[in-house]
Coordinates of C-alpha atoms in Angstrom, one line a residue:
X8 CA -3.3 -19.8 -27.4
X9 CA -2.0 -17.4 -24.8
X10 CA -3.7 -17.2 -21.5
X11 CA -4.5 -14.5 -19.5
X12 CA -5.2 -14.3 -16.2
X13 CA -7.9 -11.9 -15.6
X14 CA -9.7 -11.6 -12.0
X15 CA -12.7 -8.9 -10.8
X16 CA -10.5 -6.2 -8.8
X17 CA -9.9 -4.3 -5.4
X18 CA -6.8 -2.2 -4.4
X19 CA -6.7 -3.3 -8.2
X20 CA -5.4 -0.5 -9.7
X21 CA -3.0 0.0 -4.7
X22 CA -4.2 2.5 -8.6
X23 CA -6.0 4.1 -6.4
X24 CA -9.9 4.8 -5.6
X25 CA -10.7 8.6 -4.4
X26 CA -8.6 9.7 -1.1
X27 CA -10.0 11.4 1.7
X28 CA -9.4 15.0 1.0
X29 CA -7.9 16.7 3.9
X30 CA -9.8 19.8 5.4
X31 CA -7.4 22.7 5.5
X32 CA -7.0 25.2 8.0
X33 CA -8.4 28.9 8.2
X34 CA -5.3 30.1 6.7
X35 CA -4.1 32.9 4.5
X36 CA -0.5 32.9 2.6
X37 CA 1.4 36.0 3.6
X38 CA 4.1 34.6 0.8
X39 CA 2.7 36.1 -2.9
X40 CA 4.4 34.5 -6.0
X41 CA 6.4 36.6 -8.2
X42 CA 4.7 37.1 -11.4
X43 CA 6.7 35.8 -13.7
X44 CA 6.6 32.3 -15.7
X45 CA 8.8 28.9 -15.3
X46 CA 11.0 29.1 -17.7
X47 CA 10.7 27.0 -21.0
X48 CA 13.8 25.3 -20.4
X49 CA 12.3 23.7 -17.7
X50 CA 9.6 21.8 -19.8
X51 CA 11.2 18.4 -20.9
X52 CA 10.5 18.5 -24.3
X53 CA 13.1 21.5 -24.7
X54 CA 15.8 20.3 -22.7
X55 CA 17.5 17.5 -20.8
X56 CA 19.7 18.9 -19.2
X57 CA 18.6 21.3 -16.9
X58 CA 21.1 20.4 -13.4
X59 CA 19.7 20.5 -10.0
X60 CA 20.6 24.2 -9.3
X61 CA 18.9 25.4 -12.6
X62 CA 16.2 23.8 -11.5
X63 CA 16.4 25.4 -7.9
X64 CA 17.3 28.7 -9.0
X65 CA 13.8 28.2 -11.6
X66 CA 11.7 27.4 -8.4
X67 CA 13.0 30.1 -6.2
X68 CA 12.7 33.2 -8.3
X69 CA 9.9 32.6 -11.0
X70 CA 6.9 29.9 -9.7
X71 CA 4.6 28.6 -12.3
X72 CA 1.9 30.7 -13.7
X73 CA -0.2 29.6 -16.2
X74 CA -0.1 30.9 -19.7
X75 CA -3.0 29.6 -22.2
X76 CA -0.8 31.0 -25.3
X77 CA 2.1 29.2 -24.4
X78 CA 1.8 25.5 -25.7
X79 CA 4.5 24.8 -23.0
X80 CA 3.5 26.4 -20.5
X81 CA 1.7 24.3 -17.3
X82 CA -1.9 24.6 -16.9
X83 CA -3.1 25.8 -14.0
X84 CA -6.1 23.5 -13.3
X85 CA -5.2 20.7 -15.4
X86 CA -6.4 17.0 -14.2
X87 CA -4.0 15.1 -17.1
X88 CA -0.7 13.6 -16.9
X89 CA 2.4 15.6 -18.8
X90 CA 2.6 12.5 -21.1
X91 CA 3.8 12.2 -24.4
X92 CA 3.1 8.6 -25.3
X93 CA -0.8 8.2 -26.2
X94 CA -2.9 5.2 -24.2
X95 CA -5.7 3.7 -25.0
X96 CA -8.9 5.9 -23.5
X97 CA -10.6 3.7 -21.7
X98 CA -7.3 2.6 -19.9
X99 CA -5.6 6.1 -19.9
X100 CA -5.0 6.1 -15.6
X101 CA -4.4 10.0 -15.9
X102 CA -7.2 11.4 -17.6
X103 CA -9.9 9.1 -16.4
X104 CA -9.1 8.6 -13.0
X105 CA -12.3 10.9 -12.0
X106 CA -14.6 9.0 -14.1
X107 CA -14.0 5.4 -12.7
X108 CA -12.5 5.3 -9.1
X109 CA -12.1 2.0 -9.4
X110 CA -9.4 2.3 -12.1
X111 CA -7.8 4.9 -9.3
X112 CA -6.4 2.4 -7.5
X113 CA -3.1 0.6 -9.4
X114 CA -1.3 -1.8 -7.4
X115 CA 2.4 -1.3 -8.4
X116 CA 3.6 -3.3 -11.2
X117 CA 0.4 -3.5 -13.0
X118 CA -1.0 -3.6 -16.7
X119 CA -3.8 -2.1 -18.0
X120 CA -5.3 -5.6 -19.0
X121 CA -5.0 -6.1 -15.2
X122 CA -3.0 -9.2 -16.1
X123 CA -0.9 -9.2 -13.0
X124 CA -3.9 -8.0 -10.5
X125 CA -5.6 -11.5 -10.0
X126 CA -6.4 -12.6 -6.6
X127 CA -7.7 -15.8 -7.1
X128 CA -6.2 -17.4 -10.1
X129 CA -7.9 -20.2 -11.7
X130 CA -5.5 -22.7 -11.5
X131 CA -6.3 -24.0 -15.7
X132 CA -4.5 -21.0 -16.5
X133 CA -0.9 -20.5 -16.7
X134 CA 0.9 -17.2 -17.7
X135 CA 3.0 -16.7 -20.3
X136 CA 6.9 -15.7 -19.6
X137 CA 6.0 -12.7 -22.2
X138 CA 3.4 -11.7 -20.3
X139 CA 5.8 -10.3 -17.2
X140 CA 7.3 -6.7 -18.0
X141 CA 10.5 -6.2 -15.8
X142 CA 9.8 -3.1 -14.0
X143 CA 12.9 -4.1 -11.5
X144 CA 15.0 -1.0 -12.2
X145 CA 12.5 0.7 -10.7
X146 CA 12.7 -1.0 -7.1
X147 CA 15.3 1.4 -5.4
X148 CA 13.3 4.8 -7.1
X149 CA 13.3 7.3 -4.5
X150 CA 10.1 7.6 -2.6
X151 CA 10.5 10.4 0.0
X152 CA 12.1 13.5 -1.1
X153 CA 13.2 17.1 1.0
X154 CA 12.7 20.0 -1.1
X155 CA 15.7 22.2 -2.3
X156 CA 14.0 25.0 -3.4
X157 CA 13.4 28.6 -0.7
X158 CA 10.5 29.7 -2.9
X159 CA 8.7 26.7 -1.2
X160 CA 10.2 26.1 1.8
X161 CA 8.3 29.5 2.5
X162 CA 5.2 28.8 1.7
X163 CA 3.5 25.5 3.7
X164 CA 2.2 22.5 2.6
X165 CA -1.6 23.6 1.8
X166 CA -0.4 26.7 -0.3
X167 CA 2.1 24.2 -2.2
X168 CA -0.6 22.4 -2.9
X169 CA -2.7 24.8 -4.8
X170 CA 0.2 26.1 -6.2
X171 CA 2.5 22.8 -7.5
X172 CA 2.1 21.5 -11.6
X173 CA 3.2 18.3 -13.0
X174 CA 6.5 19.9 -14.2
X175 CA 7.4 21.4 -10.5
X176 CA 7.1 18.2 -9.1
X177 CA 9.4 16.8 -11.7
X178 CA 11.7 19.3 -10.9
X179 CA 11.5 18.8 -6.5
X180 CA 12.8 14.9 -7.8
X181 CA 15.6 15.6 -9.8
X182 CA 13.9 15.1 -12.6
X183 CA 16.4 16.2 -15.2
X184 CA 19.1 16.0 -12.5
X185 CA 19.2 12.9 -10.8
X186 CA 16.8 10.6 -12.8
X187 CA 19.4 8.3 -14.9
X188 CA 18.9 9.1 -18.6
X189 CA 18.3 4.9 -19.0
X190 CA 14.9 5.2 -16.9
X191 CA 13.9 8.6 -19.2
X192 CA 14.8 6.4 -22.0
X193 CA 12.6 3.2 -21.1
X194 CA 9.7 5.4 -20.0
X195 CA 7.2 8.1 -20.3
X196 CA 7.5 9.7 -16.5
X197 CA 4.5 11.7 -15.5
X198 CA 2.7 13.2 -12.4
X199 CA -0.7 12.3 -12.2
X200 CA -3.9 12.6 -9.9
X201 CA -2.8 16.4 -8.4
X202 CA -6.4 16.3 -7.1
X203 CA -5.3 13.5 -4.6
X204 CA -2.4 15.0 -3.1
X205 CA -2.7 14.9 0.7
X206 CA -1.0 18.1 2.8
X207 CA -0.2 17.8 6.4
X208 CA 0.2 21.5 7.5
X209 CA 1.7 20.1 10.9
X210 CA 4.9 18.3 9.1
X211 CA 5.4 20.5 6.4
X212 CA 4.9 17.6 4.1
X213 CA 2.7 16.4 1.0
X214 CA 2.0 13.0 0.4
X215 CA 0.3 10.4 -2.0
X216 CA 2.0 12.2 -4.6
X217 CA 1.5 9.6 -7.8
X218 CA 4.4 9.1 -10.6
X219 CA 3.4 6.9 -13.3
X220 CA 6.1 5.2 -15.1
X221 CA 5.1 4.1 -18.7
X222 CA 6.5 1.7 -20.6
X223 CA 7.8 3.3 -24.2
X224 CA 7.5 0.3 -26.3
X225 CA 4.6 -1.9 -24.2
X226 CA 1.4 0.8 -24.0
X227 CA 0.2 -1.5 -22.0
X228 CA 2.7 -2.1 -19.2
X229 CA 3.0 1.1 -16.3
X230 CA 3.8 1.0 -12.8
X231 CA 3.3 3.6 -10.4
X232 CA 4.9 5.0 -7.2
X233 CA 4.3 7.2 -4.5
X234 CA 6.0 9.5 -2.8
X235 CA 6.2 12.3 -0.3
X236 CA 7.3 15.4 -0.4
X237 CA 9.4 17.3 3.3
X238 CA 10.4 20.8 4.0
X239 CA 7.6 22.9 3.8
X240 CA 7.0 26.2 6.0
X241 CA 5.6 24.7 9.3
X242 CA 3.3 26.8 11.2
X243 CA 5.3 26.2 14.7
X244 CA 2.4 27.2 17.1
X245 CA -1.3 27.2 17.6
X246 CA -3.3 30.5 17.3
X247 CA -2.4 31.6 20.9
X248 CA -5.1 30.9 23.8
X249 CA -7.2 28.8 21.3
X250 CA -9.8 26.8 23.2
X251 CA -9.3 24.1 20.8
X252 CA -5.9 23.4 22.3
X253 CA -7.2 21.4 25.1
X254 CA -10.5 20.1 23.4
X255 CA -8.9 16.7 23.5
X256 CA -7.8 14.6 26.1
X257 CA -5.8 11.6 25.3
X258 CA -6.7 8.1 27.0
X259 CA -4.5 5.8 27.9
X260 CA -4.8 1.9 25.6
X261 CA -6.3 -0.7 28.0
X262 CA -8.2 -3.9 27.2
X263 CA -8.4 -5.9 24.5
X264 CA -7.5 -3.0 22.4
X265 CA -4.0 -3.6 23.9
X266 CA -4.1 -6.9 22.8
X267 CA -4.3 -5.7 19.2
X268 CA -1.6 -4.4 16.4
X269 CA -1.1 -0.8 15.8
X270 CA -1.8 -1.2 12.0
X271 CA -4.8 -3.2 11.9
X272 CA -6.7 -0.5 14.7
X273 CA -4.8 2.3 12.2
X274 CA -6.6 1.0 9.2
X275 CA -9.8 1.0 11.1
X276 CA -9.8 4.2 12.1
X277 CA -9.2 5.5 8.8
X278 CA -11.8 3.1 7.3
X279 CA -14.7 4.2 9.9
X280 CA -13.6 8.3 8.9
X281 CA -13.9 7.4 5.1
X282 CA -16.4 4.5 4.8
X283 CA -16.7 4.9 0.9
X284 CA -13.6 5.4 -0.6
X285 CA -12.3 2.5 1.0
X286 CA -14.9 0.3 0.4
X287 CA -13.6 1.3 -3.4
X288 CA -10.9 -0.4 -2.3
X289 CA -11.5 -4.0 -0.3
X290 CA -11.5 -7.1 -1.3
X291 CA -14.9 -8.4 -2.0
X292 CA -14.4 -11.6 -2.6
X293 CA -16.8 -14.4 -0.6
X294 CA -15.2 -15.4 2.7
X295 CA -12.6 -12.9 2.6
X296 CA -11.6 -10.7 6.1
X297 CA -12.2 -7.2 4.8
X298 CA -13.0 -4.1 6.5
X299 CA -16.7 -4.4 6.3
X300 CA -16.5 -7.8 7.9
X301 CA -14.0 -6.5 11.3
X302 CA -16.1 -3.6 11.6
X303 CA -19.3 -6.1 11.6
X304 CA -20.0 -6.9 15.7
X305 CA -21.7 -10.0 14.3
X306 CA -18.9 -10.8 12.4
X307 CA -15.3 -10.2 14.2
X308 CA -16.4 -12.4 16.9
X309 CA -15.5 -15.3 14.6
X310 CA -11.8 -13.6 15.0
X311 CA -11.6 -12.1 18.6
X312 CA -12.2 -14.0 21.7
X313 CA -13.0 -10.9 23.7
X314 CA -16.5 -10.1 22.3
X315 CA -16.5 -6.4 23.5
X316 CA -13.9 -5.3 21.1
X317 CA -15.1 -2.5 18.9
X318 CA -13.3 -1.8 15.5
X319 CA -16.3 0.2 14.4
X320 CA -17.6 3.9 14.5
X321 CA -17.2 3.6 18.1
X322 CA -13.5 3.0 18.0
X323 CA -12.2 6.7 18.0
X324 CA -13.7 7.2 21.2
X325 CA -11.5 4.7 22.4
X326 CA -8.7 7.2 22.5
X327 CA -10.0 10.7 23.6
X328 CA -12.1 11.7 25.9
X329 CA -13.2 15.7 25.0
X330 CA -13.9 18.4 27.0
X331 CA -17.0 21.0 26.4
X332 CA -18.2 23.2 28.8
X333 CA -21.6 22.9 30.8
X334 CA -22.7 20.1 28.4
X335 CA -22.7 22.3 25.7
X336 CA -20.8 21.3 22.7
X337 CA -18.8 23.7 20.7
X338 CA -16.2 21.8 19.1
X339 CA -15.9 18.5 17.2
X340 CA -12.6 16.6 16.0
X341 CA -12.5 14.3 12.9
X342 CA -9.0 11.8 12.2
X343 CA -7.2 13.2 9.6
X344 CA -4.2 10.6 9.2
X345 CA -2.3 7.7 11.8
X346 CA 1.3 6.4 12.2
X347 CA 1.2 3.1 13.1
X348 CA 4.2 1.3 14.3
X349 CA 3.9 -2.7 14.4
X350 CA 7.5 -2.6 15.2
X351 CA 7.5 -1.0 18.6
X352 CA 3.9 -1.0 19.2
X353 CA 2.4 2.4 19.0
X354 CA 0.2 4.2 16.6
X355 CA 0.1 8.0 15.7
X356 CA -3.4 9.5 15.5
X357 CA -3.8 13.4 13.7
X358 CA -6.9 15.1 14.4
X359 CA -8.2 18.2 13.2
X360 CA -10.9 20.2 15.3
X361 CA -12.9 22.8 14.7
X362 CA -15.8 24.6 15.1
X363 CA -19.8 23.3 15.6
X364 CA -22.4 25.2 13.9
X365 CA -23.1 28.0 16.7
X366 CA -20.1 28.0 19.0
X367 CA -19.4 31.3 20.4
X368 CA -15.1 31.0 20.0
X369 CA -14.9 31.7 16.4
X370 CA -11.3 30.6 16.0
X371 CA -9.1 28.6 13.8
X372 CA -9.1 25.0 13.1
X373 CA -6.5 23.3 14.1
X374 CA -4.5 20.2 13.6
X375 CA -2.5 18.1 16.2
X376 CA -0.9 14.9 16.8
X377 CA -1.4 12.2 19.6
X378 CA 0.8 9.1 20.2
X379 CA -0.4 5.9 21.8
X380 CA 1.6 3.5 23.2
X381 CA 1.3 -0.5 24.3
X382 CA -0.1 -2.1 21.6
X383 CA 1.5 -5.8 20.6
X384 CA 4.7 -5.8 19.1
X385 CA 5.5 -8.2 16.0
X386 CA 9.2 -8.8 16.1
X387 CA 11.1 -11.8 14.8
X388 CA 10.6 -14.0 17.8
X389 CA 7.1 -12.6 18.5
X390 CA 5.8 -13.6 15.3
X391 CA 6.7 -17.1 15.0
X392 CA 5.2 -16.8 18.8
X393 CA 2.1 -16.2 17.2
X394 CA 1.0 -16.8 13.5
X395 CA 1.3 -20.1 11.9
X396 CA 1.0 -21.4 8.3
X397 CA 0.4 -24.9 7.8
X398 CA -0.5 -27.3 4.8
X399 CA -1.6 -31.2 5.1
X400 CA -0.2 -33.6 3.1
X401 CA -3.2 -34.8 1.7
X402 CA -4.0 -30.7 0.6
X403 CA -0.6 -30.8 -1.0
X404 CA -0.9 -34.3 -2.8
X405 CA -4.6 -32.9 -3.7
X406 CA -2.6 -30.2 -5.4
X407 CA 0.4 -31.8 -7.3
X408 CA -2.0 -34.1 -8.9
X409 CA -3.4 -31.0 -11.0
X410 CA -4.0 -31.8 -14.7
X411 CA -0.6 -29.2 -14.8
X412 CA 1.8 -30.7 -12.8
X413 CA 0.8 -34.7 -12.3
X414 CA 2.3 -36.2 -15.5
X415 CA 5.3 -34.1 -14.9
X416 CA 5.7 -35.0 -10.8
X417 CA 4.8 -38.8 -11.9
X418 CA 7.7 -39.0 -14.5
X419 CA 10.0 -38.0 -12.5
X420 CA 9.3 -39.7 -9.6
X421 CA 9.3 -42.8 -11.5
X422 CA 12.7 -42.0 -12.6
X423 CA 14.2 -41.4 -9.2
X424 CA 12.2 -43.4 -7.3
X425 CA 15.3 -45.9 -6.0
X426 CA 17.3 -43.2 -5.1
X427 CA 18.6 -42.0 -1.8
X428 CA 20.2 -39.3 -2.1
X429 CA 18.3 -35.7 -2.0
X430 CA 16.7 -35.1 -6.1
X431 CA 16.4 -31.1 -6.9
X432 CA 13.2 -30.7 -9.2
X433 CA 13.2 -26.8 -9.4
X434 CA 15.2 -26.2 -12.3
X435 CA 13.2 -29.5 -14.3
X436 CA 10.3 -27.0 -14.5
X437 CA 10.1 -24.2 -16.8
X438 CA 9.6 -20.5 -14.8
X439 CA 5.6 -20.5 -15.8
X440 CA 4.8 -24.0 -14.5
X441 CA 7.0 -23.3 -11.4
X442 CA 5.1 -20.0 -10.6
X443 CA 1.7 -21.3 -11.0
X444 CA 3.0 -24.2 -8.4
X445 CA 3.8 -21.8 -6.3
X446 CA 0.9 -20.2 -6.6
X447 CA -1.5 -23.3 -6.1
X448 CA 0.1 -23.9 -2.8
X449 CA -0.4 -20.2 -1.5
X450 CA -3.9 -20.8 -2.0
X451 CA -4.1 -23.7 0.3
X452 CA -2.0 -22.7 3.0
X453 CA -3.4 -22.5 6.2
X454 CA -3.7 -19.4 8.9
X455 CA -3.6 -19.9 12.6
X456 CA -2.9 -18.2 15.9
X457 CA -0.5 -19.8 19.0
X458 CA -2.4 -19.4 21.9
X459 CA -2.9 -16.1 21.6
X460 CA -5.1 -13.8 24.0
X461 CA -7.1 -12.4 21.6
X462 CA -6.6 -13.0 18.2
X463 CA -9.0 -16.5 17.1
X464 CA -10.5 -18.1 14.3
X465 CA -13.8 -20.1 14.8
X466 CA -13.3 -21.6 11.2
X467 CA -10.2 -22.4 8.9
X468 CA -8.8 -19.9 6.7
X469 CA -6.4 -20.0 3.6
X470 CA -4.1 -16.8 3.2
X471 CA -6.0 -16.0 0.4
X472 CA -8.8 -15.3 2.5
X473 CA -7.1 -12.3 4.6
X474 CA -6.2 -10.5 1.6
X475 CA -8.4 -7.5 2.2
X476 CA -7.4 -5.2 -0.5
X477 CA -7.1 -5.1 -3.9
X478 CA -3.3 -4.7 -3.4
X479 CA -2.8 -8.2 -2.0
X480 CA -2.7 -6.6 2.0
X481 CA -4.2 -7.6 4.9
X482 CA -5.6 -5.7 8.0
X483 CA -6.0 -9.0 10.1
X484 CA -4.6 -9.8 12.3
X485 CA -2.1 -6.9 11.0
X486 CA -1.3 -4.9 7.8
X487 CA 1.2 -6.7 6.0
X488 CA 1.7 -7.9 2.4
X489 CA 0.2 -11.1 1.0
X490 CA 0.8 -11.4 -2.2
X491 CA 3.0 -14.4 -3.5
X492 CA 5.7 -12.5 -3.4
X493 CA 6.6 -13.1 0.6
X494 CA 7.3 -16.6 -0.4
X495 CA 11.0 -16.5 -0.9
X496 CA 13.4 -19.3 -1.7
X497 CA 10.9 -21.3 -3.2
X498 CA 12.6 -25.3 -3.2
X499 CA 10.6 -28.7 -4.6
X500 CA 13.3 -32.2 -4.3
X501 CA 12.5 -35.3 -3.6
X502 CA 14.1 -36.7 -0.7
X503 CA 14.5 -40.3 1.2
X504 CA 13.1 -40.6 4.8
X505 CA 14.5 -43.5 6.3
X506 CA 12.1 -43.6 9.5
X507 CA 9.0 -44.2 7.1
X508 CA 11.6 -45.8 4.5
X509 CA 10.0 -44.0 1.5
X510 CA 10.5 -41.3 -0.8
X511 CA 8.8 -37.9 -0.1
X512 CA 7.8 -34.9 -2.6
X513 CA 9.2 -31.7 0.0
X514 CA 8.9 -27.7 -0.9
X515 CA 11.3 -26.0 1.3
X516 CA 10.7 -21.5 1.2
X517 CA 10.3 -19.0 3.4
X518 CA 8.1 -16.7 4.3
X519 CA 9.0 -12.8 4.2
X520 CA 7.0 -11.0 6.6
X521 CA 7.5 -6.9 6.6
X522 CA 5.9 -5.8 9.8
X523 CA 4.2 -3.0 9.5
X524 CA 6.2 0.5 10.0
X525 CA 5.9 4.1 8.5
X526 CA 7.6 7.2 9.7
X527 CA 5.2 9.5 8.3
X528 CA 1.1 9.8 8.5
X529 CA -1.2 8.2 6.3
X530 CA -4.6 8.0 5.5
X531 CA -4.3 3.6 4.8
X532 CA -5.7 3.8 1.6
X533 CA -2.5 2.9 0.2
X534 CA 0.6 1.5 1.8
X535 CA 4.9 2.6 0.8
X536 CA 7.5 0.4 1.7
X537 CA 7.6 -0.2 5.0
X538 CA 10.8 0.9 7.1
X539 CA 10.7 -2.2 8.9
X540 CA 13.0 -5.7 8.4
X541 CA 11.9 -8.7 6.9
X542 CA 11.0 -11.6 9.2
X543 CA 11.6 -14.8 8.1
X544 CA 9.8 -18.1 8.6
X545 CA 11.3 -21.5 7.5
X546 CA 8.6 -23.8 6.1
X547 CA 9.1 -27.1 4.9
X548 CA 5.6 -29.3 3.6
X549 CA 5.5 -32.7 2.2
X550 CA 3.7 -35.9 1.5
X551 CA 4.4 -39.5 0.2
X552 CA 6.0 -39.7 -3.0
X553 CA 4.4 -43.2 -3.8
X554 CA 0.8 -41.2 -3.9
X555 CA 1.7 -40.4 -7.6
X556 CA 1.3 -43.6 -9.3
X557 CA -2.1 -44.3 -7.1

């Protein structure tokens, strides 16, 4: 009987759980669309082969407008996906995404039987090879995209906003330009969640723009990507002689705050403003370093040595100090979005202020953008400076003497065991077996910190257990991926040792660290590719080959 492997969720469904909505700013377009409709031949079902500038020319001189006799034509206030291929209801990501929040939150190469989602993956249960869609033609999809079209790059990023449908978007990608006619083929393409696009009026730019891809002949099988669009009208300057221009004042990063990673404080900040929708998201699992548990004071002293670290509600006042007059406060500031930067050490805070209930200077909100500097750096020599993953032998025999892989491990031992030369094992397995190995030992690997200033755990942790999301990423000590998928080059041999003059069982791999590294805002509650290298760390474990005959 085919197995499943089915696991409680968080980040399941990096699908994602409702997003902070962005407050915009007092602001009035001076920019009125022309009243005519988008032109049928935009709509997919009429043609294919609309090319980028009939798609430009479309956008510039006639923006949508809805028209409720027109089958075709978008809808102005419509929720739903463009689809054409029918899902199940109760797994239909575009339609229901209001109803269950927790089905918001997809991590990338997902099912709807949440197949691929597990976390903790009983180890009696083995996938099947048919159970993995290939979604790889999908890994160098464009996520960041500058718009070709003058009718919006006059308008800004709050007015595009109301404005945009499903089919608009389509056309800012390429849709019917650029997008190979292979990918149309193999999938329904839609634009989904328009409710949880994000605007930053600053940048020009919207962000956590959704595209699900789903497969045509697996109803079951969808990925989804984000991506941003750039080029929007930007508002150059404040309203002139606004008091809120010099509300804040920046501090300078000092004490063990300094001693910390841009990311992690980043995803803290975010999580204090929006408490709720990301506690949709976490990890909940027992033992597990979440954002409830590094906000807890009671808690995050079993992972800082400096006990007056503050990760909590407290922590934005590490950064600004404001300025009100006489005591008497008229304004108020609230973080919209950060930058962080792992790479280079700094982090990029946008705040909105406005108004208190009563304040005599009756002005505009307004947005604005801080960068702080001298946080710790994770570079390739830093890093192996500072983490470390370890496994004993014992843990490892504990785990090749699995009902799964024992018999096989034994056998072949046995038939190598007077051998001195090096014996490759990996291509003696079948894919399943040899992923679920892999697998087994993630789970048991070890965390630790190299002497390290602040950063300290009181107790031992597996990697498992800093999986904070439902999208297999941490926040401790840093935002980074930890899904299985950083193990890279993934080797098992047995090999003669001549100073203990026995045969070992090794497993050689890496592991492929992304530090984290975004050029553009975010509110955390999802994480793109970062723009950062891949750090590798050589690992090699082993223990006595003779253990499998005890």
């Amino acid at each position: 009987m085919k197995q499943k492997m089915i696991k409680a969720s968080i980040f399941s469904a990096l699908n994602f759980s409702p997003i902070v909505a962005l407050s915009s700013c007092n602001y009035t377009s001076q920019t009125k669309a022309p009243e005519d409709e988008i032109r049928n031949s935009k709509n997919p079902n009429t043609s294919n082969t609309l090319n980028k500038k009939e798609d430009n020319e479309n956008l510039n001189n006639n923006p949508p407008k809805s028209d409720p006799t027109n089958p075709e034509s978008p809808k102005t206030n419509s929720k739903k996906d463009d689809t054409t291929t029918q899902t199940p209801s109760q797994n239909d990501h575009s339609s229901d995404s209001s109803k269950n929040p927790q089905e918001n939150h997809k991590n990338e190469s997902m099912s709807n039987d949440n197949s691929n989602n597990t976390i903790d993956q009983t180890e009696e249960t083995i996938p099947e090879q048919d159970d993995i869609f290939d979604f790889s033609d999908l890994n160098n999809f464009k996520l960041e995209y500058d718009i070709d079209s003058s009718f919006y790059k006059g308008i800004d990023a709050i007015s595009a906003k109301e404005r945009l449908k499903p089919d608009e978007i389509k056309i800012l990608i390429g849709y019917y330009s650029s997008i190979s006619q292979d990918i149309k083929n193999k999938y329904d393409i839609t634009i989904i969640d328009l409710d949880k696009i994000q605007e930053d009026n600053l940048n020009g730019i919207l962000s956590n723009i959704k595209i699900k891809f789903q497969a045509k002949n697996n109803t079951k099988r969808f990925t989804i990507k984000t991506i941003i669009l750039k080029g929007f009208k930007v508002n150059q300057k404040n309203e002139k002689n606004n008091p809120k221009d010099t509300f804040l004042s920046p501090k300078s990063i000092s004490g063990p705050l300094s001693k910390t990673f841009a990311s992690l404080v980043g995803a803290m900040l975010m999580y204090n403003a929006n408490i709720n929708a990301f506690n949709q998201l976490q990890n909940k699992e027992d033992g597990v370093i979440n954002y409830e548990t590094i906000a807890s004071f009671e808690e995050n002293r079993n992972y800082f040595k400096d006990q007056s670290i503050r990760l909590n509600q407290a922590l934005k006042n590490s950064f600004f100090d404001t300025i009100n007059k006489d005591n008497n406060p008229e304004f108020d500031y609230k973080i919209l979005q950060v930058k962080p930067d792992d790479v280079n050490g700094t982090l990029g805070i946008q705040v909105e202020i406005f108004d208190l209930e009563g304040s005599r200077h009756k002005s505009n909100r307004i947005q604005k953008e801080y960068t702080f500097n001298g946080f710790k750096k994770l570079t390739d020599k830093k890093v192996k400076d500072f983490i470390n993953f370890t496994i004993t032998p014992d843990v490892l025999e504990k785990v090749i003497k699995h009902k799964y892989y024992r018999k096989k491990f034994k056998d072949l031992y046995n038939e190598n065991k007077d051998k001195k030369e090096k014996v490759e094992l990996k291509d003696l397995f079948n894919r399943s077996l040899l992923d679920h190995l892999k697998k087994s030992i993630f789970k048991k690997i070890m965390i630790s910190f190299i002497n390290d200033d602040l950063y300290n755990l009181t107790e031992q942790i597996t990697l498992d257990k800093i999986i904070a999301t439902r999208t297999k990423y941490s926040i401790y000590p840093f935002v980074m991926n930890f899904s299985i998928n950083i193990i890279k080059d993934f080797k098992v041999y047995f090999e003669y040792d001549s100073s203990r003059n026995e045969q070992l069982v090794k497993f050689d791999f890496k592991f492929g660290l992304i530090p984290f590294l975004t050029n553009s805002f975010t509110n955390m509650q999802e994480f793109y590719n970062s723009n950062s290298s891949e750090i590798e760390l050589n690992k090699t474990y082993w223990f006595s080959a003779s253990k499998l005959n005890e």
